[in-house]
PDB file of C-alpha atoms and ligand atoms in Angstrom:
ATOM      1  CA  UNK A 254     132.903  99.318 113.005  1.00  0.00           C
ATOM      2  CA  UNK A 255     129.350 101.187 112.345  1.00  0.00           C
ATOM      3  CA  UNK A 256     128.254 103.350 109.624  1.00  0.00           C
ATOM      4  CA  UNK A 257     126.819 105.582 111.816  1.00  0.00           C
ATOM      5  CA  UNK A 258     127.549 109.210 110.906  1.00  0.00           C
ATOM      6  CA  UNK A 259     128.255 110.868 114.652  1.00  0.00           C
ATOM      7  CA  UNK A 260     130.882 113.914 112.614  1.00  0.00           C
ATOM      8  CA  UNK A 261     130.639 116.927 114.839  1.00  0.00           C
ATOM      9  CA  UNK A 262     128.417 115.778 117.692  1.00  0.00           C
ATOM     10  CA  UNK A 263     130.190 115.422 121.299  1.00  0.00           C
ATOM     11  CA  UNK A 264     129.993 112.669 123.914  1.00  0.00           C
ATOM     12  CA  UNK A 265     130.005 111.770 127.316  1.00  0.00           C
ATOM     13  CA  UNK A 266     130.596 108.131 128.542  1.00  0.00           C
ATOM     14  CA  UNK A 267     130.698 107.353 132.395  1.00  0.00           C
ATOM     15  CA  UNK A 268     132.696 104.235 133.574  1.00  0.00           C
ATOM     16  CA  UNK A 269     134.786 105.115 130.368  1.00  0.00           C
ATOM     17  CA  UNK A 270     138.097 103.642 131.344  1.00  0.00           C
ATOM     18  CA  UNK A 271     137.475 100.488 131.032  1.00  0.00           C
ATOM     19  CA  UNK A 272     135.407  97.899 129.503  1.00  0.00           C
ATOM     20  CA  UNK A 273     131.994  98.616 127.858  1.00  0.00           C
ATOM     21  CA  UNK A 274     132.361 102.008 128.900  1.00  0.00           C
ATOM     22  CA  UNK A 275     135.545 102.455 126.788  1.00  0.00           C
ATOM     23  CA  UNK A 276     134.547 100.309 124.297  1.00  0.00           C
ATOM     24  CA  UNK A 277     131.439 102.792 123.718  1.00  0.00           C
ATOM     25  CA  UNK A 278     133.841 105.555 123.449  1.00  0.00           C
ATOM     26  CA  UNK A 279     135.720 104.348 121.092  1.00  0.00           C
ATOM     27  CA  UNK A 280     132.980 103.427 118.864  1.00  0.00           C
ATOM     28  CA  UNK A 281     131.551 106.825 119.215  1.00  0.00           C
ATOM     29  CA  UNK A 282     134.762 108.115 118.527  1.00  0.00           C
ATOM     30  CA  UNK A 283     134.897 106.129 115.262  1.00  0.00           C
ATOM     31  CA  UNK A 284     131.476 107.260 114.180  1.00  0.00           C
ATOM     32  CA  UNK A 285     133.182 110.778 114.210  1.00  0.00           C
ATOM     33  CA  UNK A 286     131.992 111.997 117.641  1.00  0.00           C
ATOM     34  CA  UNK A 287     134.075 113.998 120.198  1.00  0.00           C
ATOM     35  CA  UNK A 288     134.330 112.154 122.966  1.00  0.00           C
ATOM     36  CA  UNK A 289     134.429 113.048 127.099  1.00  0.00           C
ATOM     37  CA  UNK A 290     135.498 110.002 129.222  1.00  0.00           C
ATOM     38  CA  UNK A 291     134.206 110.149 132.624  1.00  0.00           C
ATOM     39  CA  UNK A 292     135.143 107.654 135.537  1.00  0.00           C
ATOM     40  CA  UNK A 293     136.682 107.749 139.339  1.00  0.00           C
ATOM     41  CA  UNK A 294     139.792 105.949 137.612  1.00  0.00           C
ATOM     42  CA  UNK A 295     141.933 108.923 136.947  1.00  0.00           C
ATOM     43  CA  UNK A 296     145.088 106.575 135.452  1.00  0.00           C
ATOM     44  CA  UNK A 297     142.846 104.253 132.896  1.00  0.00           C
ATOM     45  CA  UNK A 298     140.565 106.812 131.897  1.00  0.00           C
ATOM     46  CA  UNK A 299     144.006 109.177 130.923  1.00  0.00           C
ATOM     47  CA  UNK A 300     144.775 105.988 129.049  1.00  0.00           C
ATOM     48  CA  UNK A 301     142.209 105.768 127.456  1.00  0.00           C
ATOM     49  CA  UNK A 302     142.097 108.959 126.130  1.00  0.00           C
ATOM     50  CA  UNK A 303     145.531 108.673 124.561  1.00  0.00           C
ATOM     51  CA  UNK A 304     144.420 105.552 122.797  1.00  0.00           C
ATOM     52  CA  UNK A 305     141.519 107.645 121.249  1.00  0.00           C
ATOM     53  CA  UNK A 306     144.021 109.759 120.268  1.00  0.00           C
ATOM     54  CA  UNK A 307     146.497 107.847 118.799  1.00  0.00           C
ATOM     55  CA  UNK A 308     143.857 106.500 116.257  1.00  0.00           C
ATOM     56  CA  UNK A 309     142.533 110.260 115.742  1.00  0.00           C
ATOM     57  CA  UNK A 310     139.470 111.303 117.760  1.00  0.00           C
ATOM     58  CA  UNK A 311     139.030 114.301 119.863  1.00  0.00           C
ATOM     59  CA  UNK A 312     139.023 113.041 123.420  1.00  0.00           C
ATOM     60  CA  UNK A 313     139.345 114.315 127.233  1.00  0.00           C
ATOM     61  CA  UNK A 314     139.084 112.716 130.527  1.00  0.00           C
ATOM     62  CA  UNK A 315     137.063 114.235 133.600  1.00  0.00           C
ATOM     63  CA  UNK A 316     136.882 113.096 136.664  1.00  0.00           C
ATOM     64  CA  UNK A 317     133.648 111.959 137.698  1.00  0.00           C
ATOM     65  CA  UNK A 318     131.789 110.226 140.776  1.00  0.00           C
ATOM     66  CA  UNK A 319     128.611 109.136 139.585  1.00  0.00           C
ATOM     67  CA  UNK A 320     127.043 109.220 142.899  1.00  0.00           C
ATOM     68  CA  UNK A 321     127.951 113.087 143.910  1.00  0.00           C
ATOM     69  CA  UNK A 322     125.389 115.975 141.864  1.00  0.00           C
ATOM     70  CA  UNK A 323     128.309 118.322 142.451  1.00  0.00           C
ATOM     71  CA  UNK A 324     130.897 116.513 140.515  1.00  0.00           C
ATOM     72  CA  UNK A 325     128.083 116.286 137.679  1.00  0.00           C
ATOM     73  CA  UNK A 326     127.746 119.556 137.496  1.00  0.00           C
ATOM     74  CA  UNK A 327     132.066 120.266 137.616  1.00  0.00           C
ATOM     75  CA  UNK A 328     132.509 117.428 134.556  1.00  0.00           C
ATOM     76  CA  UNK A 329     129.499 118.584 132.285  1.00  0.00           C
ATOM     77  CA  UNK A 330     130.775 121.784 132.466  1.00  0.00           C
ATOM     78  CA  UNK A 331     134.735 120.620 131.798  1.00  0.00           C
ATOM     79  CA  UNK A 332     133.296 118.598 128.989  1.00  0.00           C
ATOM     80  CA  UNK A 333     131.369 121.339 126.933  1.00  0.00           C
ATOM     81  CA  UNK A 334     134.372 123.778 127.490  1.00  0.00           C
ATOM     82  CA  UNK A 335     136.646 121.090 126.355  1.00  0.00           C
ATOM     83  CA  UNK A 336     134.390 119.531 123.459  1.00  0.00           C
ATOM     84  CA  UNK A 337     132.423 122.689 122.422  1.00  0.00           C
ATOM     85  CA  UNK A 338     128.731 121.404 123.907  1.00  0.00           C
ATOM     86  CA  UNK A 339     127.587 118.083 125.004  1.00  0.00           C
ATOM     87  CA  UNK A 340     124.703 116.111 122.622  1.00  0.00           C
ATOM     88  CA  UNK A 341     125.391 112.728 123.601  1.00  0.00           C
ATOM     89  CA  UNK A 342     125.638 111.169 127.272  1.00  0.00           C
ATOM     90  CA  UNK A 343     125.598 107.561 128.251  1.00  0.00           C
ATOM     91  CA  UNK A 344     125.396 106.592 131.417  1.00  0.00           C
ATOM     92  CA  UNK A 345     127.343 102.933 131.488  1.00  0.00           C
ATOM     93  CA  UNK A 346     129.249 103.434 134.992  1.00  0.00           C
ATOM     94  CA  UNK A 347     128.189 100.591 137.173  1.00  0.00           C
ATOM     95  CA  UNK A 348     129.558  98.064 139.572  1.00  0.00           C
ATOM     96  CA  UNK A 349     128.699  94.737 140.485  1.00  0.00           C
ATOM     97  CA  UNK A 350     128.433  93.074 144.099  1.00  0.00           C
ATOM     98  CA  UNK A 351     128.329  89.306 143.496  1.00  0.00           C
ATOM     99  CA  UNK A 352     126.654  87.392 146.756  1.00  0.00           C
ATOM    100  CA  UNK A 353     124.326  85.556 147.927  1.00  0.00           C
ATOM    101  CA  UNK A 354     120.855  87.042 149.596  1.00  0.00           C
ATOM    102  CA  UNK A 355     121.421  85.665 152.461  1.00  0.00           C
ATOM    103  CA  UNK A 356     125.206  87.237 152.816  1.00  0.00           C
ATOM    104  CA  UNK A 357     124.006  90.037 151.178  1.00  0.00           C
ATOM    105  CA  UNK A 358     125.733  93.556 153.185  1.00  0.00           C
ATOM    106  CA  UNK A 359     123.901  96.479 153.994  1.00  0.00           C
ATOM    107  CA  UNK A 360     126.733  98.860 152.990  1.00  0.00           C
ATOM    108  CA  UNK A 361     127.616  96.593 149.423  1.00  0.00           C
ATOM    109  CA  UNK A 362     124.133  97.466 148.626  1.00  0.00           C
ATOM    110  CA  UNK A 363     123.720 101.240 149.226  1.00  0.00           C
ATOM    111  CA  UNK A 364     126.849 101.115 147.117  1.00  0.00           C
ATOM    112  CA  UNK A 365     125.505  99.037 144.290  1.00  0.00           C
ATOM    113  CA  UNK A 366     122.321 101.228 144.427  1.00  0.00           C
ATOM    114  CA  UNK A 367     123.915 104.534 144.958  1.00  0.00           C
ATOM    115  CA  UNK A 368     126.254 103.366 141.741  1.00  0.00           C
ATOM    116  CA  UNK A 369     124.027 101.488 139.481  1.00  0.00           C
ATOM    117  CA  UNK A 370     120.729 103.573 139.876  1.00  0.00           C
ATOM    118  CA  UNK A 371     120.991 106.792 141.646  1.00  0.00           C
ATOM    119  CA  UNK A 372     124.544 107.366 139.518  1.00  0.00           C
ATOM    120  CA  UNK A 373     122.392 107.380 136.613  1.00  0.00           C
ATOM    121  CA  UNK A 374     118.926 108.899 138.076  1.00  0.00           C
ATOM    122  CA  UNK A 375     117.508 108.757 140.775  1.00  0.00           C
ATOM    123  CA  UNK A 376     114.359 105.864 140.152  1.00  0.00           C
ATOM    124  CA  UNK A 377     114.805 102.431 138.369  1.00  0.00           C
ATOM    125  CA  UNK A 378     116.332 102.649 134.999  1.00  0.00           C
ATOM    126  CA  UNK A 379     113.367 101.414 133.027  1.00  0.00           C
ATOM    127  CA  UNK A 380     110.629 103.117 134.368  1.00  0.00           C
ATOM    128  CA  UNK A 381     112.994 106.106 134.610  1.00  0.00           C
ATOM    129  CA  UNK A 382     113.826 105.684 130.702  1.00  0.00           C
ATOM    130  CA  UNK A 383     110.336 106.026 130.212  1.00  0.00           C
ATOM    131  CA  UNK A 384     108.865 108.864 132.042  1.00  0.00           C
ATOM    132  CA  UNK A 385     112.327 110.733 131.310  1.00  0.00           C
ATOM    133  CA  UNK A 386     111.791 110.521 127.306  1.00  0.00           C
ATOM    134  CA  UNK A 387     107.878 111.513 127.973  1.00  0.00           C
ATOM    135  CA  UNK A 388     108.699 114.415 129.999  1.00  0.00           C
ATOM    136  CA  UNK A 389     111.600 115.604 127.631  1.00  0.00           C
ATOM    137  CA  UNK A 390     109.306 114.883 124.460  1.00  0.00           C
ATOM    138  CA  UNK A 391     106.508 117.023 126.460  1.00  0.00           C
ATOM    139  CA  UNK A 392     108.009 119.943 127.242  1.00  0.00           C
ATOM    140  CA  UNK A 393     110.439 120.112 124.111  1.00  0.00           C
ATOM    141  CA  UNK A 394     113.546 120.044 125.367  1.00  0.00           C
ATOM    142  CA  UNK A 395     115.097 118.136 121.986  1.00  0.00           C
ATOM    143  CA  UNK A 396     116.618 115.077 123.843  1.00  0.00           C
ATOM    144  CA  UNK A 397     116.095 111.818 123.314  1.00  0.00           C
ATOM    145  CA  UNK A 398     116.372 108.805 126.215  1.00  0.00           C
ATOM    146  CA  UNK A 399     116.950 105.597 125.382  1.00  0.00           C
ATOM    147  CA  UNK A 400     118.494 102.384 127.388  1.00  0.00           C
ATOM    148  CA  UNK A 401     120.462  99.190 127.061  1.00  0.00           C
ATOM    149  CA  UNK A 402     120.292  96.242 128.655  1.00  0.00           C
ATOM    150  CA  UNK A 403     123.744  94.236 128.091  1.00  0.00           C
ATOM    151  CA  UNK A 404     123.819  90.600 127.813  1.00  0.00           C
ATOM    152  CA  UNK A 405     126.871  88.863 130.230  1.00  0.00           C
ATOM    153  CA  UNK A 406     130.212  90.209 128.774  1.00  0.00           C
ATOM    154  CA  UNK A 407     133.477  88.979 129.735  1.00  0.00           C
ATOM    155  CA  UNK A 408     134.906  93.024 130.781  1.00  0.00           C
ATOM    156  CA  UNK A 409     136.629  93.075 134.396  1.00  0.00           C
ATOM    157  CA  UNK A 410     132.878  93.407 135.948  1.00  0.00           C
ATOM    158  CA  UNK A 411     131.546  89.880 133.456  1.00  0.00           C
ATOM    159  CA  UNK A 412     134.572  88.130 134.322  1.00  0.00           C
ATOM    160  CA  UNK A 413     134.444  88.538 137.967  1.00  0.00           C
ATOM    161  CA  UNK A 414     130.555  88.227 137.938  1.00  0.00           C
ATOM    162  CA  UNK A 415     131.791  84.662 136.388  1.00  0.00           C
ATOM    163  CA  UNK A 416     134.339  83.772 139.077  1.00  0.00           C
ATOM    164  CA  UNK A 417     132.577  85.121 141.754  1.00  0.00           C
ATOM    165  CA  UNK A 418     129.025  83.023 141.161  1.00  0.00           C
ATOM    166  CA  UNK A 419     131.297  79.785 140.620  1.00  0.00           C
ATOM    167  CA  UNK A 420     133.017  81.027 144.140  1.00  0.00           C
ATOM    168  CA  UNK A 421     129.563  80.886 145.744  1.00  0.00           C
ATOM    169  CA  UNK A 422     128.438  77.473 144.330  1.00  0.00           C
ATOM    170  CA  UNK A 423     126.241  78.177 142.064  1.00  0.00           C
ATOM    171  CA  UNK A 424     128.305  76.564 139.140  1.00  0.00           C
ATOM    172  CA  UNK A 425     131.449  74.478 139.174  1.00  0.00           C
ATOM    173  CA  UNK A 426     133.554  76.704 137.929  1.00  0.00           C
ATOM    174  CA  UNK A 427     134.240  80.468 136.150  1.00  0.00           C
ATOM    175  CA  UNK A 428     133.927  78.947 132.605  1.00  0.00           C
ATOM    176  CA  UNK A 429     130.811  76.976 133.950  1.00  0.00           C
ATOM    177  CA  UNK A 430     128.984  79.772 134.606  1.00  0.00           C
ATOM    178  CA  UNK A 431     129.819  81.741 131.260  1.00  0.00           C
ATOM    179  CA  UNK A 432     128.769  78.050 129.247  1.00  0.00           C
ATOM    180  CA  UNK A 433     125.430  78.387 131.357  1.00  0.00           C
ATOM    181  CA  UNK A 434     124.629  81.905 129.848  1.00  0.00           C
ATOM    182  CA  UNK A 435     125.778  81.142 126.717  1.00  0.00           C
ATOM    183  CA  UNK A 436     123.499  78.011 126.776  1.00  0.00           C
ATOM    184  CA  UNK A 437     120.338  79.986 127.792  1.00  0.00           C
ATOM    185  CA  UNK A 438     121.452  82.696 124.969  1.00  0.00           C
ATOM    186  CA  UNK A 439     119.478  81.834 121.798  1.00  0.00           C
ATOM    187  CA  UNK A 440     122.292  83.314 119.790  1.00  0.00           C
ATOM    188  CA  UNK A 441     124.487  81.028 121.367  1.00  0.00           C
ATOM    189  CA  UNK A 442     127.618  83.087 122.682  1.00  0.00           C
ATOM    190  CA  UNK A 443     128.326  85.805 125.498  1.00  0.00           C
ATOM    191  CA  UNK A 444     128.252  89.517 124.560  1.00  0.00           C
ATOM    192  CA  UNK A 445     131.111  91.364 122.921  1.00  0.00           C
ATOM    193  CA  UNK A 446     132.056  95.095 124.117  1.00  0.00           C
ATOM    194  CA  UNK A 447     131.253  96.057 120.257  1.00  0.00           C
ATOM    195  CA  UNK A 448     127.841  94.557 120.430  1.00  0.00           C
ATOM    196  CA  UNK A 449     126.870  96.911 123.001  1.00  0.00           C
ATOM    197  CA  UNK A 450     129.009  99.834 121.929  1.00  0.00           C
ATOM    198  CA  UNK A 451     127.423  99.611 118.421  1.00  0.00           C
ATOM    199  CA  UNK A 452     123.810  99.519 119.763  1.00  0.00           C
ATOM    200  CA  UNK A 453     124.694 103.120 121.900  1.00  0.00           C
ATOM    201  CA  UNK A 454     125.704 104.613 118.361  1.00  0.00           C
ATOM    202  CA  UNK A 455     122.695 103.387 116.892  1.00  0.00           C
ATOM    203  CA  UNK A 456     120.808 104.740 119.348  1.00  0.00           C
ATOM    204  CA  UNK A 457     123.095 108.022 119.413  1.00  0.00           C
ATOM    205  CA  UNK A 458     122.419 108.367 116.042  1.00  0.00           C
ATOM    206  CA  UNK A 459     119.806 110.023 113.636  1.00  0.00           C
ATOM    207  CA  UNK A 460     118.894 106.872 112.494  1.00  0.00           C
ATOM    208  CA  UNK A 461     117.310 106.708 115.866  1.00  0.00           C
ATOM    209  CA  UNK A 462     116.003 110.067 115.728  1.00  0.00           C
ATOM    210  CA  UNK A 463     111.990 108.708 116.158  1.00  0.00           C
ATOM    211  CA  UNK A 464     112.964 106.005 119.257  1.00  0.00           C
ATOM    212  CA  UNK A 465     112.724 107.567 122.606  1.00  0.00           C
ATOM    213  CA  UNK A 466     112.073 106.332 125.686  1.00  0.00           C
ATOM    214  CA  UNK A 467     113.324 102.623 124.543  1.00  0.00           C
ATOM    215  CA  UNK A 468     114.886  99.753 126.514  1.00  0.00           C
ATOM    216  CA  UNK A 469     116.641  97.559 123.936  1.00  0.00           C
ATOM    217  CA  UNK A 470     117.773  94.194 125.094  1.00  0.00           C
ATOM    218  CA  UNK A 471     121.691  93.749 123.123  1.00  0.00           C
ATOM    219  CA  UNK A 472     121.736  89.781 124.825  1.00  0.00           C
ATOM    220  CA  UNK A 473     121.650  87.967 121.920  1.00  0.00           C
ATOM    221  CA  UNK A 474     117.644  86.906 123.028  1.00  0.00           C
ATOM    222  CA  UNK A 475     118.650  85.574 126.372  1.00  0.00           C
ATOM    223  CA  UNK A 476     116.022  88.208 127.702  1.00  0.00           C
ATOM    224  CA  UNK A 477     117.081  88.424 131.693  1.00  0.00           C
TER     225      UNK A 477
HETATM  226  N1  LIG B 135     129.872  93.199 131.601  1.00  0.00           N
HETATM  227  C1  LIG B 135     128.645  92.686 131.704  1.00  0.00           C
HETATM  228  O1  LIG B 135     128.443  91.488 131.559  1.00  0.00           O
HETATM  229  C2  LIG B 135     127.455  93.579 131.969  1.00  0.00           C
HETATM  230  C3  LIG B 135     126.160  93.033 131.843  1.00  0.00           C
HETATM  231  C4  LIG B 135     125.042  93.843 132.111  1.00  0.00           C
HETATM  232  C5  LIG B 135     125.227  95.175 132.460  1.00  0.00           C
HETATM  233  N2  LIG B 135     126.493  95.671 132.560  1.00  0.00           N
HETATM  234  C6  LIG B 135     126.606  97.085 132.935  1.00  0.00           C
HETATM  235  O2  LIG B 135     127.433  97.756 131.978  1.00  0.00           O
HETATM  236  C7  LIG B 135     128.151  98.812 132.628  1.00  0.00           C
HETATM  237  C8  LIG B 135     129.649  98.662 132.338  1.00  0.00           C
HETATM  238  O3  LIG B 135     130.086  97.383 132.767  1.00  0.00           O
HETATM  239  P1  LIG B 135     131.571  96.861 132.515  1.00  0.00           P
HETATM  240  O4  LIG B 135     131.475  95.390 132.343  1.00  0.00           O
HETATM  241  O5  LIG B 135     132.253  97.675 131.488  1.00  0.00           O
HETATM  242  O6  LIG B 135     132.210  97.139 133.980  1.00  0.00           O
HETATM  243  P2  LIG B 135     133.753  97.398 134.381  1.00  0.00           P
HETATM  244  O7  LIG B 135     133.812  97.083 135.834  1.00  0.00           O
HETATM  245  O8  LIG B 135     134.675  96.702 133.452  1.00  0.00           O
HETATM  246  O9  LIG B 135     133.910  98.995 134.176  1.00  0.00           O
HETATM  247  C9  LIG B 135     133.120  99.881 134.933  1.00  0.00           C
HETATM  248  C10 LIG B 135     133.738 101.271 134.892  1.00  0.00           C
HETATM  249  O10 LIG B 135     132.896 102.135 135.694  1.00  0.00           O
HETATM  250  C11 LIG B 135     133.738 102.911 136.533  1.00  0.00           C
HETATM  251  N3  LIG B 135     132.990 103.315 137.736  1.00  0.00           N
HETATM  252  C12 LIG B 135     132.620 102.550 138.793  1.00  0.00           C
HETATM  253  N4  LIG B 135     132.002 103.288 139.716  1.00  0.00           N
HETATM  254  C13 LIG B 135     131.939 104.555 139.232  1.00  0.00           C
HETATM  255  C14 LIG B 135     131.416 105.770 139.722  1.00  0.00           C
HETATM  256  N5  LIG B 135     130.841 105.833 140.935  1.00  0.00           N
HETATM  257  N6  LIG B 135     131.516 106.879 138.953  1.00  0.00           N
HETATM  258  C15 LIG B 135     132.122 106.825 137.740  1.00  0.00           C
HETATM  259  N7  LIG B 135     132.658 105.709 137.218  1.00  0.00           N
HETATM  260  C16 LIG B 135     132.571 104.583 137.963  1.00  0.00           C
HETATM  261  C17 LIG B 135     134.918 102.024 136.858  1.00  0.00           C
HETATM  262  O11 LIG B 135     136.057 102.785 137.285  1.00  0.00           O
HETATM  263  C18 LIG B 135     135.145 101.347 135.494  1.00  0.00           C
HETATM  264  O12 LIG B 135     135.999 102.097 134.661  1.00  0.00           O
HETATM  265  C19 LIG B 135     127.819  98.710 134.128  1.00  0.00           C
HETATM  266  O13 LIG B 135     126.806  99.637 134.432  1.00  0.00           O
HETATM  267  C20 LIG B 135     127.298  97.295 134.273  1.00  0.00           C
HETATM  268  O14 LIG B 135     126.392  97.166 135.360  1.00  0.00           O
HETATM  269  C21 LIG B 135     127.608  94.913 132.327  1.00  0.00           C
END
């Protein structure tokens, strides 16, 4: 729970049907913001809308494809005719392809890249943060860019991460590989989906209203 105040501002979350996508949602949701949950999976994301309903938020799914400018353009505008406007959009939708370099496939990693970095713009994330929040500051537009970098959490994509690396030898087993990140994590645990969801209100908030162009590590000081 945050004390952020988010009462009348409206959201979009990508890769909101699950995980920390849906976790974000629903902490934006709590912080009083309307909320748009965006992802390729039509059946969860519905779900999760109703379960942002049930406990009282304003919520509606879109459809959305990251990777395709066309379906951007289709689920902004759903969103502001369904939420009034949009003043909030994170862009969490990612997917992970766990292998070795030497394995690694051609077409796993257009997807990964197509997914994880042209989904959300088209350069890398943290560079992009950067010269996105100095060009918006610049020329006025009134929007604020910011970025997280999440620490291993045990959603579908951590757990799998965890299984997977065991599955390729690098550690003796699923809970091996979580205990090695936890060890290397000065605050001593994995992430939590409200850790990261709370930082995204923070940063979603006017308590932010001065931090642009930011990439805030939420890792508990692991710093990787
Ligand atoms: N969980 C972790 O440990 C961890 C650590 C660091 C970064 N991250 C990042 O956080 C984000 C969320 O991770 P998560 O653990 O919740 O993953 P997850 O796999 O549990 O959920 C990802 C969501 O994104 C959706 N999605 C996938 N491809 C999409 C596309 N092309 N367009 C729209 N939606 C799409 C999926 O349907 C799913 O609902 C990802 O970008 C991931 O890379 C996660």
């Amino acid at each position: 729970m945050t004390s952020y105040d988010l009462t009348g501002r409206k959201a979009l979350v990508t890769g909101a049907a699950q995980g920390l996508g849906a976790g974000m949602a629903s902490a934006l949701a709590q912080a009083g913001a309307a909320v748009a949950v965006a992802d390729i999976n039509d059946e969860l994301g519905h779900e999760t809308v109703d379960s942002l309903r049930s406990a009282g938020a304003k919520a509606e799914f879109v459809h959305l494809d990251v990777r395709h400018d066309a379906e951007w353009e289709s689920a902004m505008a759903t969103a502001v005719a369904a939420l009034g406007g949009i003043d909030i959009v994170v862009n969490n939708a990612g997917v992970e392809v766990t292998d070795l370099l030497i394995d690694f496939d051609a077409d796993a990693a257009s997807t990964l890249l197509s997914v994880n970095v042209l989904g959300t713009a088209l350069s890398a994330i943290d560079r992009l943060t950067r010269v996105a929040a100095a060009e918006s500051g610049k020329l006025g537009y009134g929007v604020r860019i910011n970025c997280i970098y999440p620490g291993l959490t045990p959603t579908a994509m951590g757990n799998k991460l965890a299984v997977e690396t065991a599955g390729l030898g690098l550690f003796d087993s699923p809970e091996a590989a979580a205990g090695a990140v936890a060890e290397l994590t000065p605050l001593g645990r994995l992430g939590q989906v409200d850790d990261m969801a709370d930082a995204v209100v923070f940063l979603s908030s006017d308590a932010a209203k001065f931090i642009t162009g930011a990439g805030l590590p939420v890792d508990g000081g692991m710093g990787m």
